[in-house]
Short mmCIF file of C-alpha atoms in Angstrom, two decimals:
data_model
loop_
_atom_site.label_atom_id
_atom_site.label_comp_id
_atom_site.label_asym_id
_atom_site.label_seq_id
_atom_site.Cartn_x
_atom_site.Cartn_y
_atom_site.Cartn_z
CA MET A 52 150.25 140.30 85.03
CA ALA A 53 150.57 137.64 82.13
CA LEU A 54 147.05 135.36 82.13
CA VAL A 55 147.47 131.77 83.02
CA SER A 56 145.29 129.12 80.90
CA ILE A 57 143.37 126.82 83.76
CA ASN A 58 145.03 124.02 81.64
CA GLN A 59 148.43 125.25 83.11
CA LEU A 60 146.72 124.11 87.13
CA PRO A 61 148.24 120.45 88.43
CA GLU A 62 146.21 117.50 87.16
CA SER A 63 145.60 116.93 90.81
CA ILE A 64 144.30 120.54 91.31
CA LEU A 65 141.89 119.66 88.47
CA LEU A 66 140.26 116.79 89.48
CA GLU A 67 139.67 118.43 92.58
CA VAL A 68 137.46 121.37 90.67
CA PHE A 69 135.79 118.79 88.88
CA THR A 70 134.94 116.82 92.10
CA HIS A 71 133.08 119.14 93.41
CA LEU A 72 131.07 119.94 90.08
CA PRO A 73 127.55 118.88 89.15
CA ALA A 74 128.25 115.59 87.46
CA ARG A 75 125.43 116.73 84.40
CA GLN A 76 127.31 119.49 84.32
CA LEU A 77 130.23 117.86 84.15
CA LEU A 78 129.38 115.43 81.47
CA LEU A 79 127.39 117.90 78.86
CA ASN A 80 129.24 121.25 79.70
CA CYS A 81 133.04 119.98 80.43
CA ARG A 82 133.75 116.99 78.60
CA PRO A 83 133.60 118.72 75.24
CA VAL A 84 136.15 121.21 76.18
CA CYS A 85 139.31 120.11 75.02
CA SER A 86 141.22 116.28 75.66
CA LEU A 87 142.67 117.00 78.54
CA TRP A 88 139.55 117.63 80.09
CA ARG A 89 137.65 114.84 78.50
CA ASP A 90 139.95 112.76 79.50
CA LEU A 91 140.79 113.69 83.28
CA ILE A 92 136.81 113.44 83.19
CA ASP A 93 136.81 109.98 82.17
CA LEU A 94 139.55 108.94 84.55
CA VAL A 95 137.91 105.89 86.74
CA SER A 96 139.75 108.26 90.61
CA LEU A 97 137.07 110.81 89.36
CA TRP A 98 134.37 109.33 89.65
CA LYS A 99 135.66 107.28 92.74
CA ARG A 100 136.57 110.73 94.49
CA LYS A 101 132.85 111.97 93.72
CA CYS A 102 131.52 108.83 95.16
CA LEU A 103 133.75 109.58 98.65
CA HIS A 104 132.73 113.09 98.38
CA GLU A 105 128.94 112.30 98.50
CA GLY A 106 128.99 109.75 100.85
CA TYR A 107 128.47 107.09 98.22
CA ALA A 108 130.73 105.10 99.31
CA THR A 109 133.39 105.14 102.28
CA GLU A 110 137.41 104.66 102.13
CA ASP A 111 137.00 101.02 103.15
CA TRP A 112 134.28 100.05 100.52
CA ASP A 113 134.78 96.40 99.96
CA GLN A 114 132.19 95.83 97.68
CA SER A 115 132.55 94.81 93.79
CA VAL A 116 132.43 98.51 91.08
CA ALA A 117 132.49 97.64 88.03
CA ASP A 118 131.90 101.26 86.70
CA TRP A 119 131.76 104.11 89.13
CA LYS A 120 130.75 106.47 87.11
CA VAL A 121 127.54 104.64 86.35
CA PHE A 122 127.36 103.80 90.14
CA TYR A 123 127.65 107.20 90.60
CA PHE A 124 124.71 108.16 88.66
CA LEU A 125 122.52 105.55 89.96
CA CYS A 126 123.66 106.27 93.82
CA SER A 127 122.42 110.21 92.83
CA LEU A 128 119.36 109.04 91.36
CA ARG A 129 118.47 106.35 93.87
CA ARG A 130 115.24 107.68 95.53
CA ASN A 131 111.73 105.28 95.71
CA LEU A 132 110.11 106.34 92.52
CA LEU A 133 106.54 105.32 93.50
CA ARG A 134 104.66 108.48 94.64
CA ASN A 135 102.12 108.67 98.40
CA PRO A 136 103.80 105.09 98.96
CA CYS A 137 102.10 105.62 102.71
CA ALA A 138 98.29 107.35 102.53
CA GLU A 139 99.83 111.00 103.42
CA GLU A 140 98.30 112.44 101.07
CA GLY A 141 95.08 110.51 100.53
CA MET A 142 94.74 108.77 97.02
CA ARG A 143 96.72 111.28 95.29
CA SER A 144 99.39 109.94 92.53
CA TRP A 145 97.27 106.96 92.43
CA LYS A 146 95.10 105.49 89.22
CA ILE A 147 92.16 103.72 90.73
CA ASP A 148 91.61 100.73 88.48
CA SER A 149 89.05 98.75 90.28
CA ASN A 150 86.65 100.08 93.21
CA GLY A 151 84.67 97.48 94.29
CA GLY A 152 82.15 97.58 97.36
CA ASP A 153 83.05 100.51 99.89
CA GLN A 154 85.54 101.33 97.26
CA TRP A 155 89.12 102.45 98.66
CA LYS A 156 89.21 103.65 102.24
CA VAL A 157 92.33 105.69 103.66
CA GLU A 158 92.93 104.92 107.92
CA SER A 159 95.29 105.86 110.27
CA LEU A 160 97.43 103.16 111.93
CA PRO A 161 97.18 100.64 113.56
CA GLY A 162 93.35 101.00 112.22
CA ALA A 163 90.42 98.25 113.94
CA HIS A 164 91.70 94.80 114.71
CA GLY A 165 94.79 95.53 113.47
CA THR A 166 98.54 96.25 114.60
CA ASP A 167 101.04 99.00 114.36
CA PHE A 168 103.33 98.63 111.08
CA PRO A 169 107.25 97.66 112.04
CA ASP A 170 108.56 101.18 111.16
CA PRO A 171 107.00 103.89 113.49
CA LYS A 172 107.54 106.27 110.99
CA VAL A 173 104.49 104.90 108.57
CA LYS A 174 101.24 106.65 110.07
CA LYS A 175 98.41 105.83 107.58
CA TYR A 176 97.37 102.51 105.20
CA PHE A 177 95.17 102.16 102.44
CA ALA A 178 91.82 99.67 103.27
CA THR A 179 90.42 97.83 100.78
CA SER A 180 86.53 96.45 100.77
CA TYR A 181 84.41 93.35 99.73
CA GLU A 182 85.01 93.22 96.38
CA MET A 183 88.01 93.65 94.42
CA CYS A 184 89.88 97.02 95.20
CA LEU A 185 93.10 97.76 92.52
CA LYS A 186 95.20 100.39 92.41
CA SER A 187 98.19 101.07 90.67
CA GLN A 188 101.20 103.99 89.27
CA LEU A 189 102.68 103.47 85.69
CA ILE A 190 106.91 105.35 86.24
CA ASP A 191 108.27 106.34 83.07
CA LEU A 192 112.03 105.85 84.08
CA LYS A 193 112.66 108.54 81.62
CA ALA A 194 111.36 110.93 82.72
CA GLU A 195 112.42 109.77 86.74
CA GLY A 196 116.01 110.84 84.87
CA TYR A 197 117.10 107.07 83.69
CA TRP A 198 118.69 107.44 80.17
CA GLU A 199 118.69 104.58 77.48
CA GLU A 200 122.45 103.65 77.49
CA LEU A 201 122.11 102.85 81.56
CA LEU A 202 119.01 101.00 81.39
CA ASP A 203 119.57 99.02 78.63
CA LYS A 204 123.61 98.83 78.75
CA PHE A 205 123.84 98.26 82.84
CA ARG A 206 120.34 96.88 83.31
CA PRO A 207 120.16 97.72 87.30
CA ASP A 208 118.76 95.92 89.43
CA ILE A 209 114.60 97.06 90.23
CA GLU A 210 113.74 96.00 93.65
CA VAL A 211 110.15 96.06 94.47
CA LYS A 212 108.64 95.97 98.14
CA ASP A 213 105.17 96.30 99.49
CA TRP A 214 103.51 95.28 102.69
CA PHE A 215 100.25 94.19 103.70
CA ALA A 216 97.99 93.09 106.51
CA ALA A 217 94.66 91.42 107.53
CA ARG A 218 92.11 92.72 109.99
CA ALA A 219 92.32 90.11 112.92
CA ASP A 220 88.58 89.66 112.60
CA CYS A 221 88.41 88.50 109.01
CA GLY A 222 90.03 86.80 106.21
CA CYS A 223 91.72 88.96 103.31
CA THR A 224 93.21 87.94 99.95
CA TYR A 225 95.86 90.27 98.76
CA HIS A 226 97.09 91.01 95.28
CA ILE A 227 100.40 92.31 93.41
CA ARG A 228 101.08 92.97 90.12
CA VAL A 229 104.94 93.91 88.83
CA GLN A 230 105.54 94.60 85.33
CA LEU A 231 109.18 96.12 83.02
CA THR A 232 107.47 97.15 80.07
CA SER A 233 109.21 98.66 76.72
CA ALA A 234 108.46 102.16 75.60
CA ASP A 235 105.15 100.64 73.81
CA TYR A 236 104.36 99.01 76.67
CA LEU A 237 105.24 95.75 76.00
CA VAL A 238 105.56 93.04 78.90
CA LEU A 239 109.21 92.22 79.24
CA ALA A 240 109.60 90.89 82.96
CA SER A 241 106.90 90.19 85.20
CA PHE A 242 106.37 89.29 89.05
CA GLU A 243 102.84 88.58 89.32
CA PRO A 244 102.48 85.75 92.27
CA MET A 245 99.19 83.76 93.18
CA PRO A 246 97.25 85.65 95.51
CA MET A 247 97.82 85.35 98.85
CA THR A 248 95.02 84.72 101.45
CA VAL A 249 94.72 85.45 105.41
CA HIS A 250 92.51 83.43 107.21
CA GLN A 251 90.15 84.64 109.42
CA TRP A 252 91.45 85.85 113.61
CA ASN A 253 94.71 85.99 112.40
CA ASP A 254 97.17 88.20 114.20
CA ALA A 255 96.81 91.61 112.03
CA ARG A 256 100.76 90.47 111.40
CA TRP A 257 102.32 92.94 108.52
CA THR A 258 103.90 91.06 105.80
CA GLU A 259 106.69 92.55 103.89
CA VAL A 260 106.54 91.26 99.98
CA SER A 261 109.30 91.96 98.05
CA HIS A 262 111.00 90.97 94.29
CA THR A 263 114.26 92.52 92.65
CA PHE A 264 114.12 92.15 88.79
CA SER A 265 117.36 91.34 87.84
CA ASP A 266 119.41 90.65 84.33
CA TYR A 267 115.70 92.00 82.52
CA PRO A 268 116.10 92.14 78.64
CA PRO A 269 116.97 95.60 77.35
CA GLY A 270 114.60 97.95 76.29
CA VAL A 271 112.06 98.75 79.83
CA ARG A 272 111.37 102.37 79.24
CA HIS A 273 108.07 102.02 82.27
CA ILE A 274 107.50 100.03 85.35
CA LEU A 275 103.37 99.72 86.18
CA PHE A 276 103.14 98.62 89.70
CA GLN A 277 99.66 97.50 90.98
CA HIS A 278 98.16 95.98 94.28
CA GLY A 279 95.19 95.61 96.10
CA GLY A 280 92.50 93.18 97.13
CA LYS A 281 88.91 92.12 98.70
CA ASP A 282 87.96 90.30 102.11
CA THR A 283 86.99 86.91 102.27
CA GLN A 284 84.03 87.52 104.51
CA PHE A 285 81.94 89.49 102.09
CA TRP A 286 81.12 92.50 104.67
CA ALA A 287 80.34 95.68 103.95
CA GLY A 288 83.21 98.39 104.77
CA TRP A 289 86.85 98.10 104.97
CA TYR A 290 87.77 94.06 105.58
CA GLY A 291 90.10 93.64 102.86
CA PRO A 292 94.04 94.07 102.90
CA ARG A 293 95.31 96.60 104.13
CA VAL A 294 98.49 97.90 101.95
CA THR A 295 100.89 100.52 102.72
CA ASN A 296 104.92 101.74 102.24
CA SER A 297 105.12 100.37 98.74
CA SER A 298 108.23 100.95 96.86
CA ILE A 299 110.25 100.91 93.81
CA VAL A 300 113.93 101.21 93.18
CA VAL A 301 116.00 101.32 90.98
CA SER A 302 119.29 100.18 92.47
CA HIS A 303 122.78 100.67 92.31
CA ARG A 304 123.82 97.27 92.12
CA MET A 305 123.65 95.21 88.96
CA THR A 306 123.39 91.42 89.25
CA ARG A 307 123.40 89.07 86.60
CA ASN A 308 121.61 86.09 88.40
CA PRO A 309 117.84 86.52 88.45
CA ALA A 310 116.98 87.26 92.84
CA PRO A 311 114.49 85.52 94.41
CA SER A 312 110.92 86.61 95.57
CA VAL A 313 110.19 86.56 98.94
CA ALA A 314 107.37 87.67 101.63
CA GLN A 315 107.70 87.37 105.25
CA PRO A 316 106.24 88.68 107.89
#
């Protein structure tokens, strides 16, 4: 029986095969094989099929997609880049920048004079004390799988969320600072609102703080996330703001107009 070249298969069959291959293998190993494979792998229809196959889009998808290949990779990489956001591993993965008063502590929800978290899957939080407590994480975007062209040419939205609550019996002040920095740690964009103060005898409600970085300058390679605070009564123990369920997500969206920041209960 005579050998048949794979390139003699109908293009529709080759596209179906490529749909099921890992995306990085397609680009690094398959695309350089020949001009036919290169042209097929560059087809918009292939990357749209891969998005449908992986569940990143549906047949009735009504959102505009400028580049299906970029959309595919952003969806495949999408996750919370902060580690241990809900204190399930104690203080692991967090750098302690300030450890004032009786220092940071992990407590279980709802906690003394506290309320349940809106998401029942969240079971713990980080508690602060009577002097400033701050902790941070520095995210290396290239180490997380984002390459320079993706970050500089397409500049996908970067979504930041954090949650904080006061004890009902004590006031507190909450701080958050998020910076997008270059490879040399120069600050290219920043979110640092005024400290938020909750007065004593409050409802201990959990408040979400969110911000979306859009249309930021090229060159972003790191994200610094820092939060914390202290109580306003200067009481021994852990009466400062409670924080949990923090997240930083690189979105599949690419907005060219900066989105507003919001803080809402």
